[in-house]
């Protein structure tokens, strides 16, 4: 009986985790470069590894993972709308070290530094990329190799990053990630596309279906838990 209670309760928790991940994805479905979160379930055993043991408690445990599927590319014609064609990330300078993103919507700060919408500098091979004062956007071009030029003169080269296992990246913002210790970097072969943005990889319709599924799973586990509780109370009353 205790095993059944635990199974039903863990089913409710797994449904809650799926609901939370789906709601998060829907909230940022229109954010450039956003990567959806996947909530996956796996069977969890307690008090042993053999599910045939009578005292084992079996249930579901939900884990979350980043879905790194590429989003749709859209040509905007905006000078500092950048996208990556291929695997990899833009590197930006965070408060406590480098951060990584697929959100390529950048702007010029007052001092000429190319920054994200949050004001984080876009990292170049030799530090933040800064264009000369009074530079007009029409003078600025970005090459496929990430070279940033003003009137044909290179002022910096965008630093790109990729990782041996990018699914291990840790989310530190809506579109920002941090590399944990021990995550090895690899060569980047992606090309930088100017005047283009990469949309999120969220399918609103798919997420709405997942939201309904999560709600139904929660309700089913809740009914099972209530039924088990009522059966337990009747069994106790007979004794």
Coordinates of N, CA and C in Angstrom, one line a residue, residues 126-221:
X126 N 40.0 39.6 -28.5 CA 40.9 40.4 -27.7 C 40.1 41.3 -26.7
X127 N 39.0 40.8 -26.3 CA 38.2 41.6 -25.3 C 36.9 42.1 -26.0
X128 N 36.1 42.9 -25.2 CA 34.9 43.5 -25.8 C 35.1 44.2 -27.1
X129 N 34.1 44.0 -28.0 CA 34.2 44.7 -29.3 C 33.7 46.1 -29.2
X130 N 34.6 47.1 -29.5 CA 34.2 48.5 -29.4 C 34.5 49.1 -30.7
X131 N 33.5 49.8 -31.2 CA 33.7 50.5 -32.5 C 34.1 52.0 -32.2
X132 N 34.8 52.7 -33.2 CA 35.2 54.1 -32.9 C 34.0 55.0 -32.7
X133 N 34.2 56.0 -31.9 CA 33.1 57.0 -31.6 C 32.5 57.5 -32.9
X134 N 31.2 57.8 -32.8 CA 30.4 58.4 -33.9 C 30.2 57.4 -35.1
X135 N 30.5 56.2 -34.9 CA 30.3 55.2 -36.0 C 28.8 55.0 -36.2
X136 N 28.4 55.1 -37.5 CA 27.0 54.9 -37.9 C 26.9 53.4 -38.2
X137 N 25.7 52.8 -37.9 CA 25.4 51.4 -38.2 C 25.7 51.1 -39.6
X138 N 25.4 52.0 -40.5 CA 25.6 51.8 -42.0 C 27.0 51.5 -42.3
X139 N 28.0 51.9 -41.4 CA 29.4 51.7 -41.7 C 29.9 50.4 -41.2
X140 N 29.1 49.7 -40.4 CA 29.5 48.5 -39.7 C 29.0 47.2 -40.5
X141 N 30.0 46.3 -40.7 CA 29.7 45.0 -41.3 C 30.3 43.9 -40.5
X142 N 29.6 42.8 -40.5 CA 30.1 41.6 -39.8 C 30.2 40.5 -40.8
X143 N 31.4 39.9 -40.9 CA 31.7 38.8 -41.9 C 31.2 37.4 -41.4
X144 N 31.2 36.5 -42.3 CA 30.8 35.1 -41.9 C 31.8 34.5 -40.9
X145 N 33.0 35.0 -40.8 CA 34.0 34.5 -39.9 C 33.9 35.3 -38.6
X146 N 33.0 36.2 -38.4 CA 32.8 36.9 -37.2 C 33.6 38.2 -37.1
X147 N 34.3 38.5 -38.2 CA 35.1 39.8 -38.2 C 34.2 41.0 -38.2
X148 N 34.4 42.0 -37.4 CA 33.6 43.2 -37.3 C 34.4 44.3 -37.9
X149 N 33.9 44.9 -39.0 CA 34.6 46.0 -39.7 C 33.8 47.3 -39.7
X150 N 34.5 48.4 -39.6 CA 34.0 49.7 -39.8 C 34.6 50.4 -41.0
X151 N 33.9 50.7 -42.0 CA 34.4 51.2 -43.3 C 35.6 50.3 -43.8
X152 N 35.4 49.0 -43.7 CA 36.3 48.1 -44.2 C 37.5 47.8 -43.3
X153 N 37.7 48.5 -42.2 CA 38.8 48.2 -41.2 C 38.3 47.3 -40.1
X154 N 39.0 46.2 -39.9 CA 38.6 45.3 -38.8 C 38.8 45.9 -37.4
X155 N 37.8 45.9 -36.6 CA 37.9 46.5 -35.2 C 37.8 45.4 -34.2
X156 N 37.5 44.2 -34.6 CA 37.4 43.1 -33.6 C 36.9 41.8 -34.4
X157 N 36.9 40.7 -33.6 CA 36.5 39.4 -34.2 C 35.6 38.7 -33.1
X158 N 34.4 38.4 -33.4 CA 33.5 37.8 -32.4 C 34.0 36.5 -31.9
X159 N 34.0 36.3 -30.6 CA 34.5 35.0 -30.1 C 33.3 34.1 -30.0
X160 N 33.4 33.0 -30.7 CA 32.4 31.9 -30.6 C 32.9 30.8 -29.8
X161 N 31.9 30.0 -29.3 CA 32.3 28.9 -28.4 C 31.3 27.7 -28.7
X162 N 31.9 26.5 -28.5 CA 31.1 25.3 -28.6 C 31.6 24.4 -27.5
X163 N 30.9 23.3 -27.2 CA 31.3 22.4 -26.1 C 31.1 21.0 -26.5
X164 N 31.9 20.2 -25.8 CA 31.9 18.7 -26.0 C 30.5 18.2 -25.8
X165 N 29.9 18.6 -24.7 CA 28.5 18.2 -24.4 C 27.7 19.4 -24.0
X166 N 27.2 20.2 -24.9 CA 26.5 21.4 -24.6 C 25.3 21.2 -23.7
X167 N 24.7 20.0 -23.7 CA 23.5 19.8 -22.8 C 23.9 20.0 -21.3
X168 N 25.2 20.0 -21.0 CA 25.6 20.2 -19.6 C 25.6 21.7 -19.2
X169 N 25.4 22.6 -20.2 CA 25.4 24.0 -19.9 C 24.3 24.3 -18.9
X170 N 24.6 25.3 -18.0 CA 23.7 25.7 -16.9 C 23.0 27.0 -17.3
X171 N 21.7 27.0 -17.2 CA 20.9 28.2 -17.5 C 21.1 29.2 -16.4
X172 N 21.4 30.5 -16.8 CA 21.6 31.5 -15.8 C 20.7 32.7 -16.2
X173 N 19.9 32.6 -17.1 CA 19.0 33.6 -17.6 C 18.1 33.1 -18.7
X174 N 17.3 33.9 -19.3 CA 16.3 33.4 -20.3 C 17.1 32.8 -21.5
X175 N 18.1 33.5 -21.9 CA 18.9 33.0 -23.1 C 20.4 32.8 -22.8
X176 N 20.8 32.9 -21.6 CA 22.2 32.9 -21.2 C 22.5 31.5 -20.5
X177 N 23.7 31.0 -20.8 CA 24.2 29.8 -20.2 C 25.6 30.0 -19.7
X178 N 26.0 29.2 -18.7 CA 27.3 29.1 -18.1 C 27.8 27.7 -18.2
X179 N 29.1 27.7 -18.5 CA 29.8 26.3 -18.6 C 30.3 25.9 -17.2
X180 N 29.8 24.7 -16.7 CA 30.3 24.3 -15.4 C 31.8 23.8 -15.5
X181 N 32.4 23.7 -14.4 CA 33.8 23.2 -14.4 C 33.9 21.8 -15.0
X182 N 34.9 21.7 -15.9 CA 35.1 20.4 -16.5 C 34.5 20.2 -17.8
X183 N 33.7 21.1 -18.2 CA 33.0 21.0 -19.6 C 34.0 21.5 -20.6
X184 N 34.5 20.6 -21.5 CA 35.5 20.9 -22.4 C 34.9 21.7 -23.6
X185 N 35.7 22.6 -24.1 CA 35.4 23.4 -25.3 C 35.9 22.7 -26.5
X186 N 35.2 22.9 -27.6 CA 35.6 22.3 -28.9 C 35.7 23.4 -30.0
X187 N 36.2 23.0 -31.1 CA 36.3 24.0 -32.2 C 34.9 24.4 -32.7
X188 N 34.8 25.6 -33.2 CA 33.5 26.1 -33.8 C 33.6 26.3 -35.3
X189 N 32.7 25.7 -36.0 CA 32.7 25.8 -37.4 C 31.5 26.6 -37.9
X190 N 30.7 27.2 -37.0 CA 29.5 28.0 -37.4 C 29.9 29.3 -38.1
X191 N 29.0 29.7 -38.9 CA 29.2 31.0 -39.6 C 28.3 32.1 -39.0
X192 N 28.7 33.3 -39.0 CA 27.9 34.4 -38.4 C 27.2 35.1 -39.6
X193 N 25.9 35.1 -39.4 CA 25.0 35.7 -40.4 C 24.5 37.1 -39.9
X194 N 24.9 38.2 -40.7 CA 24.5 39.5 -40.3 C 23.1 39.8 -40.8
X195 N 22.3 40.6 -40.1 CA 21.0 41.0 -40.5 C 20.0 39.8 -40.4
X196 N 20.3 38.9 -39.5 CA 19.5 37.7 -39.3 C 19.3 37.4 -37.8
X197 N 18.1 36.9 -37.4 CA 18.0 36.5 -36.0 C 17.5 35.0 -36.0
X198 N 17.8 34.3 -34.9 CA 17.3 33.0 -34.8 C 16.2 33.0 -33.7
X199 N 15.1 32.5 -34.1 CA 13.9 32.5 -33.2 C 14.1 31.4 -32.2
X200 N 13.3 31.3 -31.2 CA 13.3 30.2 -30.2 C 12.9 28.9 -30.9
X201 N 13.3 27.8 -30.3 CA 12.9 26.5 -30.9 C 11.6 26.0 -30.2
X202 N 10.8 26.9 -29.7 CA 9.6 26.5 -29.1 C 8.4 26.4 -30.1
X203 N 7.7 25.3 -30.1 CA 6.5 25.2 -30.9 C 5.3 25.4 -30.0
X204 N 4.6 26.6 -30.1 CA 3.5 26.9 -29.1 C 2.5 25.8 -29.1
X205 N 2.1 25.3 -30.3 CA 1.1 24.3 -30.4 C 1.5 23.0 -29.6
X206 N 2.8 22.6 -29.8 CA 3.3 21.4 -29.2 C 3.4 21.6 -27.6
X207 N 3.7 22.8 -27.2 CA 3.8 23.1 -25.8 C 2.4 23.1 -25.2
X208 N 1.4 23.6 -25.9 CA 0.0 23.6 -25.4 C -0.5 22.2 -25.2
X209 N -0.1 21.3 -26.2 CA -0.5 19.9 -26.0 C 0.2 19.3 -24.8
X210 N 1.5 19.6 -24.6 CA 2.2 19.1 -23.4 C 1.6 19.6 -22.1
X211 N 1.1 20.9 -22.1 CA 0.4 21.4 -21.0 C -0.9 20.7 -20.6
X212 N -1.6 20.3 -21.6 CA -2.9 19.6 -21.4 C -2.5 18.2 -20.9
X213 N -1.5 17.6 -21.5 CA -1.0 16.2 -21.0 C -0.6 16.2 -19.6
X214 N 0.2 17.3 -19.2 CA 0.6 17.4 -17.8 C -0.6 17.5 -16.8
X215 N -1.5 18.3 -17.2 CA -2.7 18.5 -16.4 C -3.5 17.2 -16.2
X216 N -3.6 16.4 -17.3 CA -4.4 15.2 -17.2 C -3.6 14.1 -16.4
X217 N -2.3 14.1 -16.6 CA -1.5 13.2 -15.8 C -1.6 13.5 -14.3
X218 N -1.5 14.8 -14.0 CA -1.6 15.2 -12.6 C -3.0 14.8 -12.0
X219 N -4.1 15.0 -12.7 CA -5.4 14.6 -12.3 C -5.5 13.1 -12.1
X220 N -5.0 12.4 -13.0 CA -5.0 10.9 -12.9 C -4.3 10.4 -11.7
X221 N -3.1 10.9 -11.4 CA -2.3 10.5 -10.3 C -3.0 11.0 -9.0

